[in-house]
Coordinates of C-alpha atoms in Angstrom, one line a residue:
X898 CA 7.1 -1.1 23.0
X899 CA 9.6 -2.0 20.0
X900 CA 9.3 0.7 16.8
X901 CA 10.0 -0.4 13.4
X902 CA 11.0 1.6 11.0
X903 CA 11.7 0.3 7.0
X904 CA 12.8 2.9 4.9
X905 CA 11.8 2.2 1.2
X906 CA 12.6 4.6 -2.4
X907 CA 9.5 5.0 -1.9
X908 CA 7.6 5.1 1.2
X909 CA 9.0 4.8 5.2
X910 CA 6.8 1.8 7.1
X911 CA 6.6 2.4 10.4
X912 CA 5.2 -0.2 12.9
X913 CA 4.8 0.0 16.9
X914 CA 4.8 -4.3 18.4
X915 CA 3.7 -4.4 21.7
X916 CA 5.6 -8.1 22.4
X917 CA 4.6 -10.1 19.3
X918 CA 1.2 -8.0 18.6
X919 CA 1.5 -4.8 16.2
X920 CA -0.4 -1.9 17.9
X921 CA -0.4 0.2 14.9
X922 CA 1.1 0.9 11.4
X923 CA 2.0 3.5 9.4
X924 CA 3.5 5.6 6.5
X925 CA 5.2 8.7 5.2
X926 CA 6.6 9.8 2.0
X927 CA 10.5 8.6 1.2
X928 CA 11.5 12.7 1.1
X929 CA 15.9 12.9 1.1
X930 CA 15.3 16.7 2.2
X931 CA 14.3 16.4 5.1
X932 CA 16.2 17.1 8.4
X933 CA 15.7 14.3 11.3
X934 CA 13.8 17.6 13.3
X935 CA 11.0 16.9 10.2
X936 CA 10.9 13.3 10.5
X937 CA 10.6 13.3 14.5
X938 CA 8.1 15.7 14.4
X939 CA 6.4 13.4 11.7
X940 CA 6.6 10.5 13.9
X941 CA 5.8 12.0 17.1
X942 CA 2.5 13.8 15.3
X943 CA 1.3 10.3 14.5
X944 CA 2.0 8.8 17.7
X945 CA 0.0 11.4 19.4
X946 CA -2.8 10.7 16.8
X947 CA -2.7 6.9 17.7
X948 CA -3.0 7.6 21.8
X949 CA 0.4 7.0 22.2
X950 CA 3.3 8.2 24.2
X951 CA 6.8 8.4 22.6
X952 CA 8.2 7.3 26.3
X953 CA 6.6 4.1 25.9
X954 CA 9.1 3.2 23.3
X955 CA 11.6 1.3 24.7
X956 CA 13.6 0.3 21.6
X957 CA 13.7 0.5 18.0
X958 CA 15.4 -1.2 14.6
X959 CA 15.6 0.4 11.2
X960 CA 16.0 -1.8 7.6
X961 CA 17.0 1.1 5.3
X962 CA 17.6 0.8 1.1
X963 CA 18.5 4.6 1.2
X964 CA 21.4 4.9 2.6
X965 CA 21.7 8.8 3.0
X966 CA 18.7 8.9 5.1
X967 CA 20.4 6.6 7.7
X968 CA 22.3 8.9 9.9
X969 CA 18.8 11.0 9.6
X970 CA 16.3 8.3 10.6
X971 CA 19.3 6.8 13.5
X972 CA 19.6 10.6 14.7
X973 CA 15.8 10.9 15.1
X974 CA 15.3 7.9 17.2
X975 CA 17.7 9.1 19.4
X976 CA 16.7 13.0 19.5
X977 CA 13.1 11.7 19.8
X978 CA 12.7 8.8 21.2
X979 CA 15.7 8.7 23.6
X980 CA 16.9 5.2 22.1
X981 CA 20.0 4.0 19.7
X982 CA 17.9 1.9 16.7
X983 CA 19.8 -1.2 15.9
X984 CA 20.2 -0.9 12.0
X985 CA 19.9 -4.5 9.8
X986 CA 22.8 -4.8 8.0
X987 CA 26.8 -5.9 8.5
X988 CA 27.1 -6.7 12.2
X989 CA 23.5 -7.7 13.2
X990 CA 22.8 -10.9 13.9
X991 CA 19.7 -12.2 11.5
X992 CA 20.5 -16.3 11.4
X993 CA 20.4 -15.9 7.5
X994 CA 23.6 -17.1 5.4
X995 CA 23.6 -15.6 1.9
X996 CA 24.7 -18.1 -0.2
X997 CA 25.5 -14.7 -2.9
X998 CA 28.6 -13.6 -4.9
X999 CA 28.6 -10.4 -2.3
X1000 CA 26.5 -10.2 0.4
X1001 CA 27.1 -6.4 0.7
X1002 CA 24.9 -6.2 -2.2
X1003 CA 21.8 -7.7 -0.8
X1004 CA 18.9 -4.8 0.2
X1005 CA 18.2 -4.9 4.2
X1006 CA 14.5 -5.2 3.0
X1007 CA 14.9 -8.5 1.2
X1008 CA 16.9 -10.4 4.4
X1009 CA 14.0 -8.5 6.8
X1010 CA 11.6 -10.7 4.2
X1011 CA 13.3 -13.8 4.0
X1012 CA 13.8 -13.8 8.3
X1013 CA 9.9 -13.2 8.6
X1014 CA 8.9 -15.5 5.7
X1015 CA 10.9 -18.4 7.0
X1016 CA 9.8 -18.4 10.4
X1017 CA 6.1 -17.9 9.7
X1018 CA 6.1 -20.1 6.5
X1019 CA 9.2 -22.7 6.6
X1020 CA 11.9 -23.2 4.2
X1021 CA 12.2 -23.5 0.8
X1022 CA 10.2 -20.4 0.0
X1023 CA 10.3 -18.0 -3.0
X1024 CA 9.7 -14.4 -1.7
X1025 CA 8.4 -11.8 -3.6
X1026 CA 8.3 -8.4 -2.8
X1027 CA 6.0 -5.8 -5.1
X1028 CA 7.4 -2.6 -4.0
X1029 CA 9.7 0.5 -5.5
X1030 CA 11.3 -2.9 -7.6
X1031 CA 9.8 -6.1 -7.7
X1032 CA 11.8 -8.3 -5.9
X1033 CA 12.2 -12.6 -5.8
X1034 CA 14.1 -14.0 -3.1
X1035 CA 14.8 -17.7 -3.7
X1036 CA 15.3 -19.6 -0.1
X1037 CA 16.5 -22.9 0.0
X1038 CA 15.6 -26.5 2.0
X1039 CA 18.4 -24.9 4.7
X1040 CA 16.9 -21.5 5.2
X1041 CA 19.3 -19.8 2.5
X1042 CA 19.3 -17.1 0.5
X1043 CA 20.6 -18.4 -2.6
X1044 CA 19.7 -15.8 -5.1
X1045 CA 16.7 -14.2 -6.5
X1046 CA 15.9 -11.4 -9.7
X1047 CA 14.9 -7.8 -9.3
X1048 CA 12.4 -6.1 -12.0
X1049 CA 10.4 -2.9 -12.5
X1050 CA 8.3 -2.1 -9.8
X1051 CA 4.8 -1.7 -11.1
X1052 CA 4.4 2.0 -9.9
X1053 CA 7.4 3.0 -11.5
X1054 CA 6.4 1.0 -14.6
X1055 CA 3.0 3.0 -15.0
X1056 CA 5.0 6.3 -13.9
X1057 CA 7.4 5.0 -16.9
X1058 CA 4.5 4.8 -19.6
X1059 CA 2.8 8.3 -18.8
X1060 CA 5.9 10.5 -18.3
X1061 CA 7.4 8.5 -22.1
X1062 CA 4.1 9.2 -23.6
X1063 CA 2.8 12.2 -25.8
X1064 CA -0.9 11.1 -24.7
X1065 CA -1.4 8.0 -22.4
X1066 CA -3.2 8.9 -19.2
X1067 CA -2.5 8.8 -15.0
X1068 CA -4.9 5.7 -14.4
X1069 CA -5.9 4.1 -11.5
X1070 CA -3.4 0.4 -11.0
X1071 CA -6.5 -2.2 -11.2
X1072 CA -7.6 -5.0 -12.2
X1073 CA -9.7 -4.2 -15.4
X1074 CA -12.8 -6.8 -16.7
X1075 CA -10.9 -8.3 -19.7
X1076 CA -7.3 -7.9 -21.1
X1077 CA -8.8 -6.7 -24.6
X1078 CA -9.2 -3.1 -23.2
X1079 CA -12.1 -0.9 -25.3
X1080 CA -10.3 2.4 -24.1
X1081 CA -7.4 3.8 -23.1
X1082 CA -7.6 3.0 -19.2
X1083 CA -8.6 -0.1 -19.8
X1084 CA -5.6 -0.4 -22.3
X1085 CA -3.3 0.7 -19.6
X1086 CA -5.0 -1.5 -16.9
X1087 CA -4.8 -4.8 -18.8
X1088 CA -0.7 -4.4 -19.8
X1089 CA 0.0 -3.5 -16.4
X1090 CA -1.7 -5.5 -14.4
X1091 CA -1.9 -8.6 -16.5
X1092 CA 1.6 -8.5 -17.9
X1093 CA 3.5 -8.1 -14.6
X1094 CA 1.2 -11.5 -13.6
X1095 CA 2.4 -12.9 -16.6
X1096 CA 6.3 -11.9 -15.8
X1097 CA 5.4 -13.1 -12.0
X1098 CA 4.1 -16.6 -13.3
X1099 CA 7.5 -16.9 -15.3
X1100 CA 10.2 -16.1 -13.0
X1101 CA 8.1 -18.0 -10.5
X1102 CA 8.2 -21.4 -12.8
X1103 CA 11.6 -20.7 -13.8
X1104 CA 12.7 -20.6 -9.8
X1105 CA 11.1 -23.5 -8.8
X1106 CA 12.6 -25.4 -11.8
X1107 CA 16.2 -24.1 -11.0
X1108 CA 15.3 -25.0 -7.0
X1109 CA 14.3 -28.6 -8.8
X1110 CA 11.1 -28.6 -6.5
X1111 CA 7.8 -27.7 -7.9
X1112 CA 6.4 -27.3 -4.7
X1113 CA 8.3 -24.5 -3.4
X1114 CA 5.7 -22.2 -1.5
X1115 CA 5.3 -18.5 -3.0
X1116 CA 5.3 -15.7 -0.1
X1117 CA 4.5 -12.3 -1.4
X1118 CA 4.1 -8.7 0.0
X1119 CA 4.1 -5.2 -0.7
X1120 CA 1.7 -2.8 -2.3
X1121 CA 0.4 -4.6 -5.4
X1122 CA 0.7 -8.2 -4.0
X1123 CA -2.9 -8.5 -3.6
X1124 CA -3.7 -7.4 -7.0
X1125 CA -1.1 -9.8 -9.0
X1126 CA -2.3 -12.7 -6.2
X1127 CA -5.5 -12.7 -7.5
X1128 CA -4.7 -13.1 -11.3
X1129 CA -2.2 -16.3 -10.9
X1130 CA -2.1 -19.5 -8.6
X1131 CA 1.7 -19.8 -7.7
X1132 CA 1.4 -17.2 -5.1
X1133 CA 0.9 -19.2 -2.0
X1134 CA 0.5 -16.7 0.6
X1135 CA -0.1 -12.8 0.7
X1136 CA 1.5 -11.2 4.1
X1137 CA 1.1 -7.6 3.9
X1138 CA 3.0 -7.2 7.4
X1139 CA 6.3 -9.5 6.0
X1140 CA 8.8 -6.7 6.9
X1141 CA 7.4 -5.0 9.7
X1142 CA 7.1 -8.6 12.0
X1143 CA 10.8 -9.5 10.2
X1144 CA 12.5 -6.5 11.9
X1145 CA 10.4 -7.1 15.1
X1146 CA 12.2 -10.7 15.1
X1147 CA 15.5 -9.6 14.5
X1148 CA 15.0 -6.9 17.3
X1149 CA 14.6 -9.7 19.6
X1150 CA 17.6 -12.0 18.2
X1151 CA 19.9 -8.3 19.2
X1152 CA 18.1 -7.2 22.0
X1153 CA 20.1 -5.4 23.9
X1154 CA 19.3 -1.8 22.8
X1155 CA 17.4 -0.1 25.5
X1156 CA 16.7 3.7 26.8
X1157 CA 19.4 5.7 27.1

């Protein structure tokens, strides 16, 4: 079995494929404190939970937006699992041209998207992420990554709100009954939700317009994708899974890692 691992700001995916079929899925807090000891003995606790043995893990890949916990999460396969993780980034071989000013600058996570998005879904795609920052990857006819915007995640925006405020509330993120709130949950609800559809909707139609096709299909994922899906029609698909079966198919493409 092939171990995923996508290490977020906020949260670490983890996913175990048996060939193409994920097993099982799960996730742990994003903590930069922790040794690789803690996050093996994390991984393995779950494992155990799930009726699984780590020696049945014959290979693993990391995507990784937090660079100091690299050498931690690599070291932990190793100690733990007895396998060297491939790690996306310079070197691998992904089949993805960034069409970018620097490609250094482009987040593991968004390529891992674009891979998985583009062989599920077909080319031109936009690819919106709704995680620690909302992310939109714009893919063209070719398969390219020719750009894309980053904004506020919607967690953080909320966090934003309460931690700025005197008096507003920790609410619940969902979708209230109307956008004239009577409270001041409802209040909360309705700007959130409804105004990062709203900015979704935009960027979206201001894509598609640059891309000078208004049929571009819309791929999201990530936390709140389901939410903001359900409030506007240019999101095409909701794939919940995007990054975990993108790392799986780049394992494959650089599949030469094995026990040691």
């Amino acid at each position: 079995m092939i171990l995923c691992i996508d290490v977020g700001n906020t949260n670490i995916k983890y996913g175990l494929f048996e060939g193409d079929t994920l097993k099982v899925s799960f996730r742990g807090a994003t903590e930069l404190k922790r040794t690789s000891d803690e996050y093996g003995t994390i991984l393995t606790n779950m494992l155990s939970i799930q009726g699984i043995a780590k020696e049945s893990i014959d290979g693993a890949i990391i995507s990784s937006v937090v660079p100091a916990l690299n050498y931690t999460i690599q070291h932990m396969c190793a100690g733990y699992l007895g396998v060297e993780p491939l790690m996306v980034g310079a070197g691998l071989k992904t089949g993805h041209n960034l069409r970018v000013d620097d490609a250094r600058e482009v987040g593991a996570d968004r390529i891992v998207n674009d891979v998985a998005a583009i062989q599920k879904y077909g080319a031109p795609l936009i690819v919106i992420d709704f995680g620690t920052a909302t992310t939109f990857n714009a893919v063209n006819e070719q398969g390219e990554f020719i750009g894309g915007a980053v904004a506020p995640g919607i967690r953080g925006s909320m966090d934003s709100l309460v931690s700025g405020t005197a008096k507003l509330p920790r609410v619940e993120i969902e979708t209230p009954r109307c956008a004239i709130g009577k409270n001041t949950t409802t209040n909360m609800q309705s700007g959130i939700v409804f105004g990062f559809a709203g900015l979704v909707d935009y960027i979206v139609r201001k894509m598609k317009k640059e891309m000078k096709n208004p049929d571009v299909r819309v791929v999201a994922t990530g936390g709140f994708s389901e939410i903001i899906a359900k409030e506007i029609s240019c999101i095409d698909y909701v794939d919940k899974l995007l990054t975990l079966r993108g790392l799986k198919h780049l394992y494959d493409l650089n599949s030469s890692v094995g026990k040691n």
